[in-house]
């Protein structure tokens, strides 16, 4: 068993543990490479079927190719797709692109607040109806108490403090100093009723592992990750106004892996193109403590 086999095995095990221990479970799908690998693992864990809702928080500022990719895979893989949004902030123009708030406030409103209220069922959710081929108001208003997320410990400083099973309080607040130990591959999955728990099956994966797995499994990814003739590509994907491309000649997965292994990006953080990270002193812990992904 090689390293990718081991990472896959642990990921599948955690997904099955989560499914067996949480009644109201969902998985977040940001449409990026990590959460798409997570989606692939879920289909493997449950034999081609995803037995819980896939939740996307739509800020309405994502790069259009990302939304097109989300809906194409939703149709092709028959996914139980749900999205939520902060409709009030969007209607009031309380966003960074509208010039009314700073980047971090925009992230808090369109991502953290939208996520919290989508998960707890207080705000509207929209579910893709494969019969009508459109999103429709979701009647299910149940609180999601187990939330599977595709974060990696090496991706960014605050993520390295997560556990496979990381509890939040009922308001999604994360107490970084109060995380259960996870020794010898033993996980705490029994939490008080109503607890909100984030589940991280990809915690031990690296950026290179992700791309090697995408290459091995031939997982479809958004074209934005590849140089399409401009000499640039996206290394990390987010909202268009705050996410910037990097200089790269990589036109396919193999060339991305080669760039990562030769050290082209050895001294450049993966999320260096995310402007909001810089405004938070180089980290996202402030936002993540309040529920950010």
mmCIF file of C-alpha atoms in Angstrom:
data_model
loop_
_atom_site.group_PDB
_atom_site.id
_atom_site.type_symbol
_atom_site.label_atom_id
_atom_site.label_comp_id
_atom_site.label_asym_id
_atom_site.label_seq_id
_atom_site.Cartn_x
_atom_site.Cartn_y
_atom_site.Cartn_z
ATOM 1 C CA UNK A 1 0.000 0.000 0.000
ATOM 2 C CA UNK A 2 1.561 3.318 -1.039
ATOM 3 C CA UNK A 3 1.031 6.726 0.541
ATOM 4 C CA UNK A 4 -1.976 7.625 -1.633
ATOM 5 C CA UNK A 5 -3.596 4.279 -0.817
ATOM 6 C CA UNK A 6 -3.104 4.972 2.903
ATOM 7 C CA UNK A 7 -4.531 8.492 2.665
ATOM 8 C CA UNK A 8 -7.489 7.209 0.680
ATOM 9 C CA UNK A 9 -8.107 4.437 3.208
ATOM 10 C CA UNK A 10 -8.102 6.853 6.162
ATOM 11 C CA UNK A 11 -10.389 9.262 4.306
ATOM 12 C CA UNK A 12 -12.894 6.537 3.470
ATOM 13 C CA UNK A 13 -12.819 5.285 7.066
ATOM 14 C CA UNK A 14 -13.521 8.762 8.481
ATOM 15 C CA UNK A 15 -16.372 9.301 6.021
ATOM 16 C CA UNK A 16 -17.970 6.024 7.072
ATOM 17 C CA UNK A 17 -17.433 6.814 10.771
ATOM 18 C CA UNK A 18 -19.142 10.170 10.237
ATOM 19 C CA UNK A 19 -22.053 8.604 8.363
ATOM 20 C CA UNK A 20 -22.630 6.057 11.101
ATOM 21 C CA UNK A 21 -22.431 8.575 13.975
ATOM 22 C CA UNK A 22 -24.233 11.706 12.760
ATOM 23 C CA UNK A 23 -27.903 11.682 11.897
ATOM 24 C CA UNK A 24 -27.951 15.037 10.098
ATOM 25 C CA UNK A 25 -24.783 14.998 8.049
ATOM 26 C CA UNK A 26 -23.750 17.119 5.084
ATOM 27 C CA UNK A 27 -20.594 17.779 3.081
ATOM 28 C CA UNK A 28 -19.366 21.200 2.009
ATOM 29 C CA UNK A 29 -18.277 21.511 -1.604
ATOM 30 C CA UNK A 30 -16.322 24.676 -2.449
ATOM 31 C CA UNK A 31 -15.783 23.384 -6.032
ATOM 32 C CA UNK A 32 -11.989 23.543 -5.507
ATOM 33 C CA UNK A 33 -9.558 20.662 -5.929
ATOM 34 C CA UNK A 34 -9.579 19.560 -2.270
ATOM 35 C CA UNK A 35 -13.301 19.336 -1.745
ATOM 36 C CA UNK A 36 -13.666 17.688 -5.150
ATOM 37 C CA UNK A 37 -11.201 14.982 -4.063
ATOM 38 C CA UNK A 38 -13.321 14.669 -0.911
ATOM 39 C CA UNK A 39 -16.419 14.250 -3.061
ATOM 40 C CA UNK A 40 -14.605 11.552 -5.048
ATOM 41 C CA UNK A 41 -13.731 9.726 -1.796
ATOM 42 C CA UNK A 42 -17.362 9.909 -0.686
ATOM 43 C CA UNK A 43 -18.472 8.266 -3.927
ATOM 44 C CA UNK A 44 -15.888 5.540 -3.305
ATOM 45 C CA UNK A 45 -16.887 5.104 0.334
ATOM 46 C CA UNK A 46 -20.556 4.616 -0.570
ATOM 47 C CA UNK A 47 -20.175 2.765 -3.876
ATOM 48 C CA UNK A 48 -20.879 5.613 -6.267
ATOM 49 C CA UNK A 49 -23.623 7.173 -4.181
ATOM 50 C CA UNK A 50 -23.362 10.278 -1.966
ATOM 51 C CA UNK A 51 -25.814 9.586 0.886
ATOM 52 C CA UNK A 52 -25.871 13.117 2.367
ATOM 53 C CA UNK A 53 -26.445 16.626 0.935
ATOM 54 C CA UNK A 54 -23.580 18.474 -0.724
ATOM 55 C CA UNK A 55 -23.741 22.078 0.447
ATOM 56 C CA UNK A 56 -22.248 24.994 -1.453
ATOM 57 C CA UNK A 57 -22.249 28.551 -0.108
ATOM 58 C CA UNK A 58 -22.839 30.748 -3.129
ATOM 59 C CA UNK A 59 -21.401 34.244 -2.645
ATOM 60 C CA UNK A 60 -22.482 35.144 -6.197
ATOM 61 C CA UNK A 61 -18.937 36.395 -6.787
ATOM 62 C CA UNK A 62 -17.384 33.033 -7.643
ATOM 63 C CA UNK A 63 -15.609 32.838 -10.997
ATOM 64 C CA UNK A 64 -18.342 31.755 -13.476
ATOM 65 C CA UNK A 65 -16.463 28.612 -14.600
ATOM 66 C CA UNK A 66 -16.706 27.339 -11.019
ATOM 67 C CA UNK A 67 -20.502 27.467 -10.961
ATOM 68 C CA UNK A 68 -20.717 25.905 -14.432
ATOM 69 C CA UNK A 69 -18.469 23.064 -13.245
ATOM 70 C CA UNK A 70 -20.555 22.588 -10.064
ATOM 71 C CA UNK A 71 -23.780 22.212 -11.984
ATOM 72 C CA UNK A 72 -22.261 20.010 -14.693
ATOM 73 C CA UNK A 73 -20.980 17.492 -12.139
ATOM 74 C CA UNK A 74 -24.243 17.718 -10.210
ATOM 75 C CA UNK A 75 -26.065 16.515 -13.314
ATOM 76 C CA UNK A 76 -23.493 13.959 -14.482
ATOM 77 C CA UNK A 77 -22.975 12.365 -11.048
ATOM 78 C CA UNK A 78 -26.595 12.768 -9.893
ATOM 79 C CA UNK A 79 -25.456 14.665 -6.796
ATOM 80 C CA UNK A 80 -27.763 15.767 -3.931
ATOM 81 C CA UNK A 81 -26.738 19.415 -4.380
ATOM 82 C CA UNK A 82 -27.887 22.223 -2.068
ATOM 83 C CA UNK A 83 -26.763 25.826 -1.945
ATOM 84 C CA UNK A 84 -27.261 28.668 0.517
ATOM 85 C CA UNK A 85 -26.528 32.395 0.415
ATOM 86 C CA UNK A 86 -26.715 35.623 2.378
ATOM 87 C CA UNK A 87 -29.513 37.166 0.331
ATOM 88 C CA UNK A 88 -29.923 40.159 2.674
ATOM 89 C CA UNK A 89 -26.271 41.267 2.407
ATOM 90 C CA UNK A 90 -26.333 40.766 -1.353
ATOM 91 C CA UNK A 91 -29.549 42.769 -1.773
ATOM 92 C CA UNK A 92 -28.197 45.571 0.420
ATOM 93 C CA UNK A 93 -24.880 45.644 -1.432
ATOM 94 C CA UNK A 94 -22.994 44.936 1.787
ATOM 95 C CA UNK A 95 -20.068 43.427 -0.093
ATOM 96 C CA UNK A 96 -16.477 44.301 -0.918
ATOM 97 C CA UNK A 97 -17.094 44.394 -4.700
ATOM 98 C CA UNK A 98 -19.904 46.907 -4.093
ATOM 99 C CA UNK A 99 -17.434 49.056 -2.131
ATOM 100 C CA UNK A 100 -19.453 49.116 1.081
ATOM 101 C CA UNK A 101 -17.408 46.826 3.371
ATOM 102 C CA UNK A 102 -13.809 45.593 3.570
ATOM 103 C CA UNK A 103 -12.715 42.176 2.348
ATOM 104 C CA UNK A 104 -12.892 40.441 5.736
ATOM 105 C CA UNK A 105 -16.363 41.791 6.490
ATOM 106 C CA UNK A 106 -17.457 40.600 3.060
ATOM 107 C CA UNK A 107 -16.095 37.116 3.823
ATOM 108 C CA UNK A 108 -17.842 37.125 7.201
ATOM 109 C CA UNK A 109 -21.189 38.115 5.675
ATOM 110 C CA UNK A 110 -21.194 36.097 2.452
ATOM 111 C CA UNK A 111 -19.365 33.007 3.728
ATOM 112 C CA UNK A 112 -19.334 32.616 7.530
ATOM 113 C CA UNK A 113 -22.824 34.040 8.210
ATOM 114 C CA UNK A 114 -24.293 32.354 5.151
ATOM 115 C CA UNK A 115 -22.738 29.035 6.162
ATOM 116 C CA UNK A 116 -23.981 29.232 9.764
ATOM 117 C CA UNK A 117 -27.539 30.062 8.780
ATOM 118 C CA UNK A 118 -27.618 27.557 5.934
ATOM 119 C CA UNK A 119 -26.417 24.766 8.204
ATOM 120 C CA UNK A 120 -28.842 25.590 11.013
ATOM 121 C CA UNK A 121 -31.774 25.878 8.601
ATOM 122 C CA UNK A 122 -32.633 29.476 9.549
ATOM 123 C CA UNK A 123 -32.094 30.753 6.021
ATOM 124 C CA UNK A 124 -33.399 29.383 2.745
ATOM 125 C CA UNK A 125 -31.671 26.479 1.083
ATOM 126 C CA UNK A 126 -32.014 25.605 -2.570
ATOM 127 C CA UNK A 127 -31.828 21.983 -3.696
ATOM 128 C CA UNK A 128 -31.156 20.844 -7.267
ATOM 129 C CA UNK A 129 -34.131 18.986 -8.673
ATOM 130 C CA UNK A 130 -32.837 16.474 -11.207
ATOM 131 C CA UNK A 131 -36.360 16.092 -12.593
ATOM 132 C CA UNK A 132 -36.797 19.761 -13.487
ATOM 133 C CA UNK A 133 -33.053 20.508 -13.944
ATOM 134 C CA UNK A 134 -33.209 23.563 -11.704
ATOM 135 C CA UNK A 135 -32.639 24.663 -8.123
ATOM 136 C CA UNK A 136 -35.787 24.856 -6.017
ATOM 137 C CA UNK A 137 -36.550 25.902 -2.448
ATOM 138 C CA UNK A 138 -35.600 23.062 -0.110
ATOM 139 C CA UNK A 139 -38.371 22.038 2.307
ATOM 140 C CA UNK A 140 -35.862 20.404 4.636
ATOM 141 C CA UNK A 141 -34.971 22.859 7.430
ATOM 142 C CA UNK A 142 -33.201 20.380 9.709
ATOM 143 C CA UNK A 143 -30.035 21.465 11.497
ATOM 144 C CA UNK A 144 -26.924 19.823 10.082
ATOM 145 C CA UNK A 145 -24.922 18.720 13.126
ATOM 146 C CA UNK A 146 -22.098 16.925 11.271
ATOM 147 C CA UNK A 147 -20.356 18.872 8.503
ATOM 148 C CA UNK A 148 -17.662 17.226 6.340
ATOM 149 C CA UNK A 149 -15.074 19.701 5.070
ATOM 150 C CA UNK A 150 -12.088 19.300 2.710
ATOM 151 C CA UNK A 151 -9.508 21.353 4.618
ATOM 152 C CA UNK A 152 -5.854 20.259 4.872
ATOM 153 C CA UNK A 153 -3.502 20.952 7.785
ATOM 154 C CA UNK A 154 -0.710 22.201 5.478
ATOM 155 C CA UNK A 155 -2.954 24.604 3.593
ATOM 156 C CA UNK A 156 -2.923 27.477 6.063
ATOM 157 C CA UNK A 157 -1.925 28.036 9.706
ATOM 158 C CA UNK A 158 -5.304 27.885 11.443
ATOM 159 C CA UNK A 159 -6.230 24.686 9.620
ATOM 160 C CA UNK A 160 -3.237 22.910 11.189
ATOM 161 C CA UNK A 161 -5.012 23.232 14.564
ATOM 162 C CA UNK A 162 -8.021 21.188 13.459
ATOM 163 C CA UNK A 163 -8.777 17.561 14.356
ATOM 164 C CA UNK A 164 -10.456 14.930 12.193
ATOM 165 C CA UNK A 165 -13.568 15.541 14.318
ATOM 166 C CA UNK A 166 -13.529 19.187 15.534
ATOM 167 C CA UNK A 167 -16.484 20.413 17.632
ATOM 168 C CA UNK A 168 -17.968 23.929 17.491
ATOM 169 C CA UNK A 169 -20.623 25.334 19.794
ATOM 170 C CA UNK A 170 -24.220 25.933 18.727
ATOM 171 C CA UNK A 171 -23.218 29.293 17.203
ATOM 172 C CA UNK A 172 -20.459 27.667 15.138
ATOM 173 C CA UNK A 173 -17.807 29.266 17.376
ATOM 174 C CA UNK A 174 -14.533 27.313 17.389
ATOM 175 C CA UNK A 175 -12.596 27.074 20.679
ATOM 176 C CA UNK A 176 -9.141 26.230 19.341
ATOM 177 C CA UNK A 177 -7.851 25.365 22.825
ATOM 178 C CA UNK A 178 -10.608 22.848 23.499
ATOM 179 C CA UNK A 179 -10.129 20.149 20.870
ATOM 180 C CA UNK A 180 -10.284 16.418 21.680
ATOM 181 C CA UNK A 181 -6.979 14.501 21.349
ATOM 182 C CA UNK A 182 -6.804 11.936 18.554
ATOM 183 C CA UNK A 183 -4.148 9.379 19.517
ATOM 184 C CA UNK A 184 -3.418 6.151 17.657
ATOM 185 C CA UNK A 185 -6.140 6.761 15.052
ATOM 186 C CA UNK A 186 -8.853 6.852 17.733
ATOM 187 C CA UNK A 187 -11.459 9.570 17.159
ATOM 188 C CA UNK A 188 -14.025 11.110 19.470
ATOM 189 C CA UNK A 189 -17.364 10.953 17.634
ATOM 190 C CA UNK A 190 -19.709 11.144 20.629
ATOM 191 C CA UNK A 191 -20.636 14.765 21.361
ATOM 192 C CA UNK A 192 -23.411 16.442 23.335
ATOM 193 C CA UNK A 193 -26.800 16.706 21.559
ATOM 194 C CA UNK A 194 -26.946 19.756 19.296
ATOM 195 C CA UNK A 195 -23.171 20.016 18.993
ATOM 196 C CA UNK A 196 -21.890 21.186 15.646
ATOM 197 C CA UNK A 197 -18.922 19.057 14.517
ATOM 198 C CA UNK A 198 -16.638 19.686 11.548
ATOM 199 C CA UNK A 199 -15.179 16.501 10.044
ATOM 200 C CA UNK A 200 -11.883 16.680 8.108
ATOM 201 C CA UNK A 201 -10.994 13.472 6.196
ATOM 202 C CA UNK A 202 -8.219 15.231 4.186
ATOM 203 C CA UNK A 203 -6.363 16.701 7.160
ATOM 204 C CA UNK A 204 -3.098 14.802 6.473
ATOM 205 C CA UNK A 205 -3.008 15.363 2.714
ATOM 206 C CA UNK A 206 -0.575 17.817 1.106
ATOM 207 C CA UNK A 207 -1.129 19.917 -1.998
ATOM 208 C CA UNK A 208 1.081 17.478 -3.933
ATOM 209 C CA UNK A 209 -0.890 14.486 -2.609
ATOM 210 C CA UNK A 210 -4.099 16.087 -3.865
ATOM 211 C CA UNK A 211 -2.764 16.558 -7.387
ATOM 212 C CA UNK A 212 -1.163 13.097 -7.464
ATOM 213 C CA UNK A 213 -4.499 11.588 -6.471
ATOM 214 C CA UNK A 214 -6.355 13.658 -9.077
ATOM 215 C CA UNK A 215 -3.912 12.354 -11.686
ATOM 216 C CA UNK A 216 -4.200 8.729 -10.526
ATOM 217 C CA UNK A 217 -7.991 8.728 -10.336
ATOM 218 C CA UNK A 218 -8.503 11.007 -13.362
ATOM 219 C CA UNK A 219 -10.786 13.314 -11.378
ATOM 220 C CA UNK A 220 -12.272 16.194 -13.424
ATOM 221 C CA UNK A 221 -11.285 19.642 -12.143
ATOM 222 C CA UNK A 222 -12.038 23.253 -13.060
ATOM 223 C CA UNK A 223 -10.078 24.499 -16.101
ATOM 224 C CA UNK A 224 -8.989 27.581 -14.120
ATOM 225 C CA UNK A 225 -6.284 25.479 -12.455
ATOM 226 C CA UNK A 226 -4.395 25.209 -15.756
ATOM 227 C CA UNK A 227 -2.433 27.645 -17.909
ATOM 228 C CA UNK A 228 -4.532 28.091 -21.017
ATOM 229 C CA UNK A 229 -2.009 30.202 -22.919
ATOM 230 C CA UNK A 230 -1.703 33.284 -20.722
ATOM 231 C CA UNK A 231 1.234 31.992 -18.666
ATOM 232 C CA UNK A 232 -0.943 32.094 -15.555
ATOM 233 C CA UNK A 233 -3.262 29.792 -13.682
ATOM 234 C CA UNK A 234 -5.118 29.657 -10.372
ATOM 235 C CA UNK A 235 -3.494 27.691 -7.582
ATOM 236 C CA UNK A 236 -6.374 28.266 -5.182
ATOM 237 C CA UNK A 237 -9.943 29.197 -6.136
ATOM 238 C CA UNK A 238 -12.356 31.599 -4.467
ATOM 239 C CA UNK A 239 -14.356 34.731 -5.243
ATOM 240 C CA UNK A 240 -13.254 36.541 -8.409
ATOM 241 C CA UNK A 241 -12.580 39.992 -6.859
ATOM 242 C CA UNK A 242 -10.268 38.580 -4.141
ATOM 243 C CA UNK A 243 -8.551 35.619 -5.823
ATOM 244 C CA UNK A 244 -5.627 36.099 -8.170
ATOM 245 C CA UNK A 245 -3.756 33.806 -10.525
ATOM 246 C CA UNK A 246 -0.074 32.857 -10.281
ATOM 247 C CA UNK A 247 2.562 32.754 -13.003
ATOM 248 C CA UNK A 248 2.823 29.176 -14.199
ATOM 249 C CA UNK A 249 3.338 27.253 -17.415
ATOM 250 C CA UNK A 250 1.517 24.138 -16.108
ATOM 251 C CA UNK A 251 -1.114 23.128 -18.651
ATOM 252 C CA UNK A 252 -2.170 19.830 -17.073
ATOM 253 C CA UNK A 253 -2.109 17.835 -13.833
ATOM 254 C CA UNK A 254 1.256 16.221 -14.560
ATOM 255 C CA UNK A 255 2.907 19.601 -15.079
ATOM 256 C CA UNK A 256 1.364 20.971 -11.865
ATOM 257 C CA UNK A 257 2.850 18.029 -9.931
ATOM 258 C CA UNK A 258 6.207 18.655 -11.578
ATOM 259 C CA UNK A 259 6.092 22.332 -10.544
ATOM 260 C CA UNK A 260 5.278 21.398 -6.961
ATOM 261 C CA UNK A 261 8.045 18.795 -6.752
ATOM 262 C CA UNK A 262 10.730 20.986 -8.298
ATOM 263 C CA UNK A 263 10.082 23.668 -5.697
ATOM 264 C CA UNK A 264 8.719 26.434 -7.935
ATOM 265 C CA UNK A 265 6.229 27.289 -5.211
ATOM 266 C CA UNK A 266 8.383 26.155 -2.261
ATOM 267 C CA UNK A 267 8.461 29.640 -0.707
ATOM 268 C CA UNK A 268 5.054 30.814 -1.905
ATOM 269 C CA UNK A 269 2.000 30.024 0.227
ATOM 270 C CA UNK A 270 -0.743 28.115 -1.569
ATOM 271 C CA UNK A 271 -3.286 30.831 -0.717
ATOM 272 C CA UNK A 272 -0.964 33.723 -1.590
ATOM 273 C CA UNK A 273 -3.453 34.724 -4.284
ATOM 274 C CA UNK A 274 -6.239 35.162 -1.717
ATOM 275 C CA UNK A 275 -6.286 38.868 -0.825
ATOM 276 C CA UNK A 276 -8.400 38.387 2.310
ATOM 277 C CA UNK A 277 -5.665 36.237 3.899
ATOM 278 C CA UNK A 278 -3.224 39.146 3.734
ATOM 279 C CA UNK A 279 -5.714 41.488 5.434
ATOM 280 C CA UNK A 280 -6.008 39.065 8.318
ATOM 281 C CA UNK A 281 -2.302 39.181 9.093
ATOM 282 C CA UNK A 282 -1.528 36.175 6.920
ATOM 283 C CA UNK A 283 -3.971 33.827 8.615
ATOM 284 C CA UNK A 284 -7.674 33.055 8.697
ATOM 285 C CA UNK A 285 -8.026 32.140 12.328
ATOM 286 C CA UNK A 286 -10.159 35.183 13.167
ATOM 287 C CA UNK A 287 -12.710 34.211 10.539
ATOM 288 C CA UNK A 288 -12.449 30.500 11.217
ATOM 289 C CA UNK A 289 -13.148 30.923 14.927
ATOM 290 C CA UNK A 290 -16.483 32.479 13.845
ATOM 291 C CA UNK A 291 -17.364 29.645 11.514
ATOM 292 C CA UNK A 292 -15.526 30.400 8.259
ATOM 293 C CA UNK A 293 -14.605 27.385 6.140
#
